[in-house]
């Protein structure tokens, strides 16, 4: 299966290393960044969700109406709207984008962040709600006759939508998490299961856990798998590592100056979500794993989100990504710390190497497994 690449659709130019220079929704920058992804080989971009951040759905519609090929991954928290309303929003956005939408459902791993928008359920209750919510959305997307729903979290009667997705039978559903409750919900409902970048052995364990959950839910085909990294690349290994250490210093300086609100919050409190706890535990056990995985970026942010780096030349990082492809990962999520320039560099220097090697293997009928990256020095 061809490998796909997911970037970030940030609405401003701030990151863990740099304060934003303008408003939280900078329309021109949002379009410029999305266009850079479309022009440099990326398949889709993620419109993320935060309690105080710009609403990702209209931002995604804005990009979809101005770009022709770039696909959209829209993050959505079930606590912020009723599933009948959300299903119509998603179907409308799939129409606007001519069938380029995937929806990423976020259960929420931080009680404080969820509480900012009135969500008081426990973590396990949130996973049960998300599973019910996804099932409702899927049915609305595909049902042309009115139906009733009587569930634990949602009840409605005689509902039918008048707007349906372009994609048939429906858009894909993406889901993430590293707890048993997450595996159970995502294994049952997700078309794509998203993981944060961990060492290869740990990633393989998570993939098997999700596959087991899918089988337990009666599925014969498991979700596709996505893994997320923060690539730090340079022309030589020495320059890449110098850049990596500068990046961590910048994260720490930015946090110390109180500019990164999200990072500061995560650094101050022990993370509640299992994924962040795993990243911190991995960082505490070592800095470097496998070919290029580097954990100090995750440690510096307190395990906040996608934060483990891949460090090296484009060839080294491409080989590292192919190692994950060999585990069964089809979708690579990547974003740098200089969002625009790093998206362009990664698109020019890494994506072609990975695509070419995957295409070569498929043409040769080679099974997934350790291979040599053609056209790259050791």
PDB file of N, CA and C in Angstrom, residues 6-11 25 30 34 45-50 54-64 70-76 93 104 106:
ATOM      1  N   UNK A   6       0.998  13.188   6.364  1.00  0.00           N
ATOM      2  CA  UNK A   6       0.112  14.130   7.021  1.00  0.00           C
ATOM      3  C   UNK A   6       0.922  15.252   7.656  1.00  0.00           C
ATOM      4  N   UNK A   7       0.593  16.490   7.296  1.00  0.00           N
ATOM      5  CA  UNK A   7       1.219  17.653   7.906  1.00  0.00           C
ATOM      6  C   UNK A   7       0.252  18.384   8.817  1.00  0.00           C
ATOM      7  N   UNK A   8       0.630  19.599   9.209  1.00  0.00           N
ATOM      8  CA  UNK A   8      -0.187  20.373  10.134  1.00  0.00           C
ATOM      9  C   UNK A   8      -0.749  21.606   9.428  1.00  0.00           C
ATOM     10  N   UNK A   9      -2.014  21.889   9.694  1.00  0.00           N
ATOM     11  CA  UNK A   9      -2.662  23.079   9.123  1.00  0.00           C
ATOM     12  C   UNK A   9      -2.782  24.140  10.216  1.00  0.00           C
ATOM     13  N   UNK A  10      -1.660  24.653  10.677  1.00  0.00           N
ATOM     14  CA  UNK A  10      -1.677  25.650  11.745  1.00  0.00           C
ATOM     15  C   UNK A  10      -2.324  26.936  11.262  1.00  0.00           C
ATOM     16  N   UNK A  11      -3.023  27.618  12.170  1.00  0.00           N
ATOM     17  CA  UNK A  11      -3.687  28.868  11.817  1.00  0.00           C
ATOM     18  C   UNK A  11      -2.850  30.101  12.163  1.00  0.00           C
ATOM     19  N   UNK A  25      -5.895  33.311  14.470  1.00  0.00           N
ATOM     20  CA  UNK A  25      -6.274  32.876  13.130  1.00  0.00           C
ATOM     21  C   UNK A  25      -5.776  33.910  12.126  1.00  0.00           C
ATOM     22  N   UNK A  30      -2.418  30.778   7.205  1.00  0.00           N
ATOM     23  CA  UNK A  30      -3.075  29.471   7.126  1.00  0.00           C
ATOM     24  C   UNK A  30      -3.091  28.960   5.692  1.00  0.00           C
ATOM     25  N   UNK A  34      -0.831  25.781   4.120  1.00  0.00           N
ATOM     26  CA  UNK A  34      -1.533  24.684   3.453  1.00  0.00           C
ATOM     27  C   UNK A  34      -1.058  24.533   2.014  1.00  0.00           C
ATOM     28  N   UNK A  45      -3.498  17.566   5.579  1.00  0.00           N
ATOM     29  CA  UNK A  45      -3.068  18.329   6.745  1.00  0.00           C
ATOM     30  C   UNK A  45      -4.111  18.203   7.842  1.00  0.00           C
ATOM     31  N   UNK A  46      -3.642  18.270   9.073  1.00  0.00           N
ATOM     32  CA  UNK A  46      -4.502  18.176  10.250  1.00  0.00           C
ATOM     33  C   UNK A  46      -4.913  19.565  10.728  1.00  0.00           C
ATOM     34  N   UNK A  47      -6.224  19.764  10.861  1.00  0.00           N
ATOM     35  CA  UNK A  47      -6.751  20.930  11.553  1.00  0.00           C
ATOM     36  C   UNK A  47      -7.035  20.495  12.985  1.00  0.00           C
ATOM     37  N   UNK A  48      -6.166  20.888  13.899  1.00  0.00           N
ATOM     38  CA  UNK A  48      -6.227  20.426  15.281  1.00  0.00           C
ATOM     39  C   UNK A  48      -7.314  21.157  16.071  1.00  0.00           C
ATOM     40  N   UNK A  49      -7.591  20.641  17.272  1.00  0.00           N
ATOM     41  CA  UNK A  49      -8.616  21.232  18.123  1.00  0.00           C
ATOM     42  C   UNK A  49      -8.034  21.582  19.478  1.00  0.00           C
ATOM     43  N   UNK A  50      -8.358  22.770  19.977  1.00  0.00           N
ATOM     44  CA  UNK A  50      -8.032  23.191  21.326  1.00  0.00           C
ATOM     45  C   UNK A  50      -9.197  23.978  21.884  1.00  0.00           C
ATOM     46  N   UNK A  54      -8.941  28.686  17.405  1.00  0.00           N
ATOM     47  CA  UNK A  54      -9.920  28.905  16.338  1.00  0.00           C
ATOM     48  C   UNK A  54     -10.630  27.602  15.960  1.00  0.00           C
ATOM     49  N   UNK A  55     -11.902  27.720  15.628  1.00  0.00           N
ATOM     50  CA  UNK A  55     -12.696  26.552  15.254  1.00  0.00           C
ATOM     51  C   UNK A  55     -12.105  25.928  13.994  1.00  0.00           C
ATOM     52  N   UNK A  56     -11.713  24.649  14.051  1.00  0.00           N
ATOM     53  CA  UNK A  56     -11.048  24.054  12.892  1.00  0.00           C
ATOM     54  C   UNK A  56     -11.951  23.800  11.696  1.00  0.00           C
ATOM     55  N   UNK A  57     -13.260  23.632  11.900  1.00  0.00           N
ATOM     56  CA  UNK A  57     -14.139  23.294  10.766  1.00  0.00           C
ATOM     57  C   UNK A  57     -14.233  24.420   9.740  1.00  0.00           C
ATOM     58  N   UNK A  58     -14.537  25.667  10.126  1.00  0.00           N
ATOM     59  CA  UNK A  58     -14.547  26.725   9.105  1.00  0.00           C
ATOM     60  C   UNK A  58     -13.164  27.023   8.549  1.00  0.00           C
ATOM     61  N   UNK A  59     -12.127  26.844   9.370  1.00  0.00           N
ATOM     62  CA  UNK A  59     -10.771  27.021   8.849  1.00  0.00           C
ATOM     63  C   UNK A  59     -10.488  25.980   7.768  1.00  0.00           C
ATOM     64  N   UNK A  60     -10.930  24.742   7.994  1.00  0.00           N
ATOM     65  CA  UNK A  60     -10.751  23.693   6.996  1.00  0.00           C
ATOM     66  C   UNK A  60     -11.555  23.979   5.734  1.00  0.00           C
ATOM     67  N   UNK A  61     -12.767  24.501   5.907  1.00  0.00           N
ATOM     68  CA  UNK A  61     -13.592  24.846   4.744  1.00  0.00           C
ATOM     69  C   UNK A  61     -12.932  25.952   3.929  1.00  0.00           C
ATOM     70  N   UNK A  62     -12.314  26.902   4.609  1.00  0.00           N
ATOM     71  CA  UNK A  62     -11.602  27.984   3.937  1.00  0.00           C
ATOM     72  C   UNK A  62     -10.483  27.429   3.055  1.00  0.00           C
ATOM     73  N   UNK A  63      -9.700  26.513   3.584  1.00  0.00           N
ATOM     74  CA  UNK A  63      -8.600  25.917   2.812  1.00  0.00           C
ATOM     75  C   UNK A  63      -9.150  25.037   1.688  1.00  0.00           C
ATOM     76  N   UNK A  64     -10.154  24.241   1.994  1.00  0.00           N
ATOM     77  CA  UNK A  64     -10.697  23.321   0.990  1.00  0.00           C
ATOM     78  C   UNK A  64     -11.238  24.065  -0.222  1.00  0.00           C
ATOM     79  N   UNK A  70      -5.150  18.998  -1.771  1.00  0.00           N
ATOM     80  CA  UNK A  70      -4.792  18.690  -0.386  1.00  0.00           C
ATOM     81  C   UNK A  70      -6.003  18.164   0.377  1.00  0.00           C
ATOM     82  N   UNK A  71      -5.823  17.013   1.023  1.00  0.00           N
ATOM     83  CA  UNK A  71      -6.882  16.418   1.818  1.00  0.00           C
ATOM     84  C   UNK A  71      -6.871  16.989   3.234  1.00  0.00           C
ATOM     85  N   UNK A  72      -7.981  16.809   3.921  1.00  0.00           N
ATOM     86  CA  UNK A  72      -8.195  17.428   5.228  1.00  0.00           C
ATOM     87  C   UNK A  72      -8.441  16.366   6.282  1.00  0.00           C
ATOM     88  N   UNK A  73      -7.740  16.483   7.404  1.00  0.00           N
ATOM     89  CA  UNK A  73      -8.030  15.694   8.596  1.00  0.00           C
ATOM     90  C   UNK A  73      -8.543  16.664   9.648  1.00  0.00           C
ATOM     91  N   UNK A  74      -9.814  16.588   9.959  1.00  0.00           N
ATOM     92  CA  UNK A  74     -10.448  17.515  10.883  1.00  0.00           C
ATOM     93  C   UNK A  74     -10.572  16.888  12.252  1.00  0.00           C
ATOM     94  N   UNK A  75      -9.932  17.499  13.249  1.00  0.00           N
ATOM     95  CA  UNK A  75     -10.052  17.026  14.621  1.00  0.00           C
ATOM     96  C   UNK A  75     -11.363  17.513  15.228  1.00  0.00           C
ATOM     97  N   UNK A  76     -11.991  16.621  15.994  1.00  0.00           N
ATOM     98  CA  UNK A  76     -13.300  16.952  16.579  1.00  0.00           C
ATOM     99  C   UNK A  76     -13.426  16.279  17.941  1.00  0.00           C
ATOM    100  N   UNK A  93     -18.723  19.710   4.837  1.00  0.00           N
ATOM    101  CA  UNK A  93     -17.308  19.948   4.554  1.00  0.00           C
ATOM    102  C   UNK A  93     -16.779  18.967   3.516  1.00  0.00           C
ATOM    103  N   UNK A 104     -11.010  13.132  12.577  1.00  0.00           N
ATOM    104  CA  UNK A 104     -10.246  12.565  13.688  1.00  0.00           C
ATOM    105  C   UNK A 104     -10.976  12.877  14.989  1.00  0.00           C
ATOM    106  N   UNK A 106     -11.412  13.036  18.899  1.00  0.00           N
ATOM    107  CA  UNK A 106     -10.565  13.185  20.078  1.00  0.00           C
ATOM    108  C   UNK A 106     -11.405  12.953  21.329  1.00  0.00           C
TER     109      UNK A 106
END
